[in-house]
C-alpha positions as a printed NumPy array, in Angstrom:
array([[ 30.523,  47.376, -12.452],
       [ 31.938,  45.69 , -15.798],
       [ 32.097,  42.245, -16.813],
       [ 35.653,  41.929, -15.32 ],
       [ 34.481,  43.625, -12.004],
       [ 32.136,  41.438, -11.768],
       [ 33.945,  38.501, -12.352],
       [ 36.344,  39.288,  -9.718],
       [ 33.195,  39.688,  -7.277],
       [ 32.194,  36.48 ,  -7.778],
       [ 36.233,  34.389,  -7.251],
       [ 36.026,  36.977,  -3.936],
       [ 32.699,  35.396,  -2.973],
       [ 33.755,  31.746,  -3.839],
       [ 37.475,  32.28 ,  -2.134],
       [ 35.093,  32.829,   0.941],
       [ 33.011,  29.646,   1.016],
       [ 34.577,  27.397,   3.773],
       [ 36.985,  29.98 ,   4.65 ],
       [ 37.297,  29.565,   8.595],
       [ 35.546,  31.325,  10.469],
       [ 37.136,  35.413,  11.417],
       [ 35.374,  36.162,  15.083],
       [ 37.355,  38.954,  16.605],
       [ 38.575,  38.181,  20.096],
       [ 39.158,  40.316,  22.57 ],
       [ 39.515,  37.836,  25.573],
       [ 38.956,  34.513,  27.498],
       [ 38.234,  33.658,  30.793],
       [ 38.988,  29.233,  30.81 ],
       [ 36.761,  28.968,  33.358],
       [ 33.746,  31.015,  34.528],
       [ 31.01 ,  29.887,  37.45 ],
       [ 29.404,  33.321,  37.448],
       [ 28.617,  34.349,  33.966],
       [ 25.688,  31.08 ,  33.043],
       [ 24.093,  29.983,  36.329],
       [ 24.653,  26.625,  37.207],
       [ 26.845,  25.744,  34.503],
       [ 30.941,  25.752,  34.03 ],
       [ 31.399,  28.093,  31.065],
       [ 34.3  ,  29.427,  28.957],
       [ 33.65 ,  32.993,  28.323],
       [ 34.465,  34.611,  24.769],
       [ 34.789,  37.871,  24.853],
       [ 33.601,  39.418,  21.024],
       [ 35.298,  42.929,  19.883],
       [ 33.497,  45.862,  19.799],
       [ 30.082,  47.881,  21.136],
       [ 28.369,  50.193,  19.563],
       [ 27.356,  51.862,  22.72 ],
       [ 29.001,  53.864,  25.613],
       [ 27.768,  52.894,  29.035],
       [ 29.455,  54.942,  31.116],
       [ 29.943,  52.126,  33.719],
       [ 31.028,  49.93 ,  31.434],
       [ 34.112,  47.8  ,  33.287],
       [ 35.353,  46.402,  29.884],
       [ 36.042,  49.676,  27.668],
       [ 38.856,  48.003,  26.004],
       [ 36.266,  45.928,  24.248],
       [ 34.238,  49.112,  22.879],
       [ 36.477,  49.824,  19.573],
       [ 36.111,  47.429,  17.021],
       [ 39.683,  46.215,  16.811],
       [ 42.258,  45.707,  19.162],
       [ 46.124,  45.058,  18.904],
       [ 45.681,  42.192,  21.354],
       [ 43.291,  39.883,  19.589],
       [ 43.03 ,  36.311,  20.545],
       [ 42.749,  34.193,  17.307],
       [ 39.584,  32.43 ,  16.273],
       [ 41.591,  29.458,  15.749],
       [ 43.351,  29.407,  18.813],
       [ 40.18 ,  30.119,  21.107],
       [ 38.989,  26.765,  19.362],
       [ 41.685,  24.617,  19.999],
       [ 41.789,  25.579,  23.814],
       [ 38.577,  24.785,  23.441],
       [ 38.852,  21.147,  22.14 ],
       [ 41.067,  20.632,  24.905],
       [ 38.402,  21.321,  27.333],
       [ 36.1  ,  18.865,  25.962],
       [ 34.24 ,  17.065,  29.114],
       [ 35.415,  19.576,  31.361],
       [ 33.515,  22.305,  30.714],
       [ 29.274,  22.593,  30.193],
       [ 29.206,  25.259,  28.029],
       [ 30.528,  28.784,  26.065],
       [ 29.184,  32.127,  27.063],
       [ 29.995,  34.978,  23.678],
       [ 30.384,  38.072,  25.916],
       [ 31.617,  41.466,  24.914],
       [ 31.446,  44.169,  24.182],
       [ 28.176,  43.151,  21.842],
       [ 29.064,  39.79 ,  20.487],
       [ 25.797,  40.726,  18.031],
       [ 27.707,  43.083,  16.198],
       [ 29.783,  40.698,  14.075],
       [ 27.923,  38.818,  11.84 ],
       [ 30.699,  36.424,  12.21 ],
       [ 29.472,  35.059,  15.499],
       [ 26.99 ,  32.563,  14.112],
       [ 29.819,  30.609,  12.29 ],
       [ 31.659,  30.323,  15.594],
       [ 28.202,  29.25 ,  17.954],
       [ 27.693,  26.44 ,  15.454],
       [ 31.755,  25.639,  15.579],
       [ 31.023,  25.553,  19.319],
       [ 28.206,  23.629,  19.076],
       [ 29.707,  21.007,  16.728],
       [ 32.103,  20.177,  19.529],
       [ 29.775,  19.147,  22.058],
       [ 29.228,  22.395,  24.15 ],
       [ 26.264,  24.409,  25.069],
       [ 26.209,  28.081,  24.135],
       [ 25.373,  31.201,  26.033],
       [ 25.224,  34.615,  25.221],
       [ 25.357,  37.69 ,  27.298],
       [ 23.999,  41.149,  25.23 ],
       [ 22.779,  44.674,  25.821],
       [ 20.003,  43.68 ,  22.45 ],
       [ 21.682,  46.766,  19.937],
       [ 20.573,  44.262,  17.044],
       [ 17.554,  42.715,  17.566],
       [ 17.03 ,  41.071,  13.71 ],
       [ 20.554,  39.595,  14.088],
       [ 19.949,  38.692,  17.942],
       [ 16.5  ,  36.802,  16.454],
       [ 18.269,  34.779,  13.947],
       [ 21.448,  33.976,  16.733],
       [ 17.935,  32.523,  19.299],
       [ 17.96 ,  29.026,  17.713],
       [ 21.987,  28.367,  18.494],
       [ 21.807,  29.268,  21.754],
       [ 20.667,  27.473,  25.158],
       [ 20.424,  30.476,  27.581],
       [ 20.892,  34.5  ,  27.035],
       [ 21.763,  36.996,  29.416],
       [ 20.034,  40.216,  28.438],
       [ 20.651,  43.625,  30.307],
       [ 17.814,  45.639,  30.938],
       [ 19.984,  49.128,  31.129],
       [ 16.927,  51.405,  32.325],
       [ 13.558,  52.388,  31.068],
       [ 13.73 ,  51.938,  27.931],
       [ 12.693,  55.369,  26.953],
       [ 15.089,  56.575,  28.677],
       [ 18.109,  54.248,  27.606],
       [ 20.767,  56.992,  26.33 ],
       [ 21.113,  57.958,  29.817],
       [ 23.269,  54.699,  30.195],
       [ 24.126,  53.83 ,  26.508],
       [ 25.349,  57.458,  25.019],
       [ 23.21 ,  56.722,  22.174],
       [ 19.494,  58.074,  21.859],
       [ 17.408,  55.414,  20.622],
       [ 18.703,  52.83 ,  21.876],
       [ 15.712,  51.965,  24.159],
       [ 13.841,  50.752,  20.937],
       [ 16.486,  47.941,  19.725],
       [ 16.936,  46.874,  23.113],
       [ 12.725,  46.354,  23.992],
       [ 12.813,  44.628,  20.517],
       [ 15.497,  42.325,  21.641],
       [ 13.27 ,  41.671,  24.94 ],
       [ 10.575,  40.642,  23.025],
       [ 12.274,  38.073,  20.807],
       [ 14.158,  36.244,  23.676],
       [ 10.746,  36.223,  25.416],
       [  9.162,  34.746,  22.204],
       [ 12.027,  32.5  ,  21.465],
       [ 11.3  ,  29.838,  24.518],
       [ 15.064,  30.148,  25.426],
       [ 16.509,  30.102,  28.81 ],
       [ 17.074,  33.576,  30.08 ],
       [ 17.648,  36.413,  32.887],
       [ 17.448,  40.029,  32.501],
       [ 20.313,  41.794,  34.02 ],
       [ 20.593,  45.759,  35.275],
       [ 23.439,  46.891,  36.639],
       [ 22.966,  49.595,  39.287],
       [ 24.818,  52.862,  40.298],
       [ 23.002,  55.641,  42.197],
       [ 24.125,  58.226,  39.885],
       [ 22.256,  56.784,  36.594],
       [ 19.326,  54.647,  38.335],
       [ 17.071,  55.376,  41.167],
       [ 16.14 ,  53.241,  43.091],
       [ 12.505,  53.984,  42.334],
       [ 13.479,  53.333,  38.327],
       [ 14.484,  50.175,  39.24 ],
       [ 11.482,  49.08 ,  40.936],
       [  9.649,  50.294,  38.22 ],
       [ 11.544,  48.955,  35.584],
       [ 10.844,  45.497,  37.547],
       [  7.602,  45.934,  37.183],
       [  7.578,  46.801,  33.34 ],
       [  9.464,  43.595,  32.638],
       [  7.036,  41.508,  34.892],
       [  4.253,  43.264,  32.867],
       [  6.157,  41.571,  29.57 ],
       [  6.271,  38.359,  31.154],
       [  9.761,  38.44 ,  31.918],
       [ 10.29 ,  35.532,  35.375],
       [ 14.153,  36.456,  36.483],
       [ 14.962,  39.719,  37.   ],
       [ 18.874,  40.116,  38.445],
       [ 19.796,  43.126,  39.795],
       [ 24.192,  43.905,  39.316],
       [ 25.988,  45.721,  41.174],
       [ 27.995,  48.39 ,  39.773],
       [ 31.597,  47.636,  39.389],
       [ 34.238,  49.874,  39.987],
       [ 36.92 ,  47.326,  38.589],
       [ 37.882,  48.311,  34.707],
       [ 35.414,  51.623,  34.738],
       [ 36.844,  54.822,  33.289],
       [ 34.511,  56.89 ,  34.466],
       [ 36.03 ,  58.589,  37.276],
       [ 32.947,  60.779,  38.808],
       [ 31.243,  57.211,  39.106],
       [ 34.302,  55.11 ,  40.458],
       [ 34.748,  58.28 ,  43.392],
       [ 30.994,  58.456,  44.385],
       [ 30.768,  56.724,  47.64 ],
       [ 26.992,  55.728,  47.154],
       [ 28.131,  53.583,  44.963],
       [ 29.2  ,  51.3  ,  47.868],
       [ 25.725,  51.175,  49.352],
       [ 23.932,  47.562,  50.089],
       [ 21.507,  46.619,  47.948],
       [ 20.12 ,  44.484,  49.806],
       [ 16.649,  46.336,  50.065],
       [ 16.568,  47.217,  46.105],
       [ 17.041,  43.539,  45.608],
       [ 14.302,  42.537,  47.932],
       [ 12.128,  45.206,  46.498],
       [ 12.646,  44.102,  43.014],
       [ 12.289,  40.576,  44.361],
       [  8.814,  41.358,  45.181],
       [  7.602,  42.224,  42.057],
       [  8.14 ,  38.541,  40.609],
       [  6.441,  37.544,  43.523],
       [  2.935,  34.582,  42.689],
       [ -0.11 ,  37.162,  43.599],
       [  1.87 ,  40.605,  43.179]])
C-alpha cells in the first residue's frame, strides 16, 4: 500500500470512531416471558448463523443479510420507550456472536438501564469470552455430544467451538442454562441422558430439555415424523435425575 493508500486507511478508520453502532436486525419480539426466566425481556433477533440445524424454526435468520432488516436505530428507540417496563434484552438469532458489532449494541443496551441476555449455539467461543462481562444471563444450547455435533449443525467440527464456549460461560460466574432441543430423528433418548450426564460431569446445574418445534422448520422429513409429537415427560424426568444432590 502507498503513502496515499495509506492515508486513505487511516480518514476510513477515523470516519468510523463514534459512528453508531451497525447491528443487523432480523427481528423483535416487544415482549418475551419465555426466552430469560423470570424476567420481561425484549428479544433481538441478530442476522445470520454459520450453521445449519436442520430443525432450526428461524431459517430466515441463517443468511447474513436480509431485505427486511430492522434498523439499529430504530430497535433503540422502541427501546427507550420501554424504559421501566421491561427487565431486560435477550440478543437472539441466528448467532448474535457472529457480528462483532454486537458488543457496541449490549453496552448501548446497558447504558439505558436494561439487563442483557444472550441466547447462542457457542460457534465463537474467543468472541463469546470477551461478550461474558456485558451480559447478566446466557442461554447456551447443548446441540448433542459434542463429538458428534455435525449431526445437528451441518458443519463437522463444530463440537469443539461449542465445548469451548461451555467452558467459558462455566468459568465466567454468569447466570446460565444449557438448552437441547429434542427430535427423535437426531437425538436418542439415551444421547440425551448421556449428554446430561457429561454436562453434570462439567459442573453445569440447569440442564433444559426443548422440545422440537415444528413452527418455522423447513425440514419436511422432520416436521411429518409423528414421533416428533411424543411426551417428554419421561426424558425430562430422566435428565432431571442426573442434576439430582447424591446422583
Amino acid at each position: 500500500m502507498g503513502r496515499s493508500g495509506l492515508q486513505a486507511a487511516i480518514a476510513g478508520y477515523r470516519a468510523l470512531e463514534g459512528a453508531p453502532t451497525m447491528l443487523r436486525v432480523g427481528g423483535l419480539t416487544p415482549l418475551s416471558t419465555a426466552d430469560w426466566p423470570g424476567m420481561l425481556a425484549a428479544v433481538v433477533f441478530c442476522q445470520g448463523c454459520p450453521w445449519r440445524c436442520r430443525y432450526c424454526h428461524n431459517p430466515h435468520l441463517i443468511p447474513p443479510r436480509s431485505e427486511n432488516e430492522i434498523p439499529w436505530d430504530d430497535v433503540l428507540a422502541f427501546l427507550r420507550r420501554r424504559r421501566g417496563l421491561l427487565d431486560g434484552v435477550v440478543f437472539s438469532g441466528g448467532e448474535p456472536t457472529l457480528q462483532p458489532e454486537l458488543a457496541d449494541a449490549m453496552r448501548e443496551v446497558r447504558a439505558l438501564g436494561f439487563k442483557v441476555g444472550l441466547h447462542t449455539g457457542g460457534a465463537y467461543p474467543r468472541r463469546l469470552a470477551e461478550l461474558l462481562p456485558l451480559v447478566d444471563w446466557v442461554g447456551l444450547d447443548a446441540k448433542a455430544p459434542f463429538a458428534d455435533y455435525a449431526r445437528i449443525t451441518g458443519v463437522a467440527g463444530s463440537g469443539d467451538p461449542a465445548l469451548a464456549s461451555l467452558d467459558a460461560v462455566l468459568a465466567s460466574g454468569v447466570e446460565h442454562e444449557i438448552r437441547t432441543t429434542v427430535h427423535p430423528a437426531l437425538l436418542a433418548d439415551a444421547e440425551v441422558v448421556d449428554l446430561a450426564q457429561a454436562l453434570s460431569a462439567r459442573s453445569v446445574k440447569r440442564h433444559v430439555i426443548q422440545a422440537f418445534r415444528s413452527q418455522g422448520c423447513v425440514d419436511a422429513a422432520l416436521v411429518q415424523d409423528a414421533r416428533c409429537e411424543r411426551p417428554m415427560a419421561s426424558l425430562v424426568e430422566n435428565v432431571a435425575r442426573v442434576f439430582e444432590p447424591g446422583h
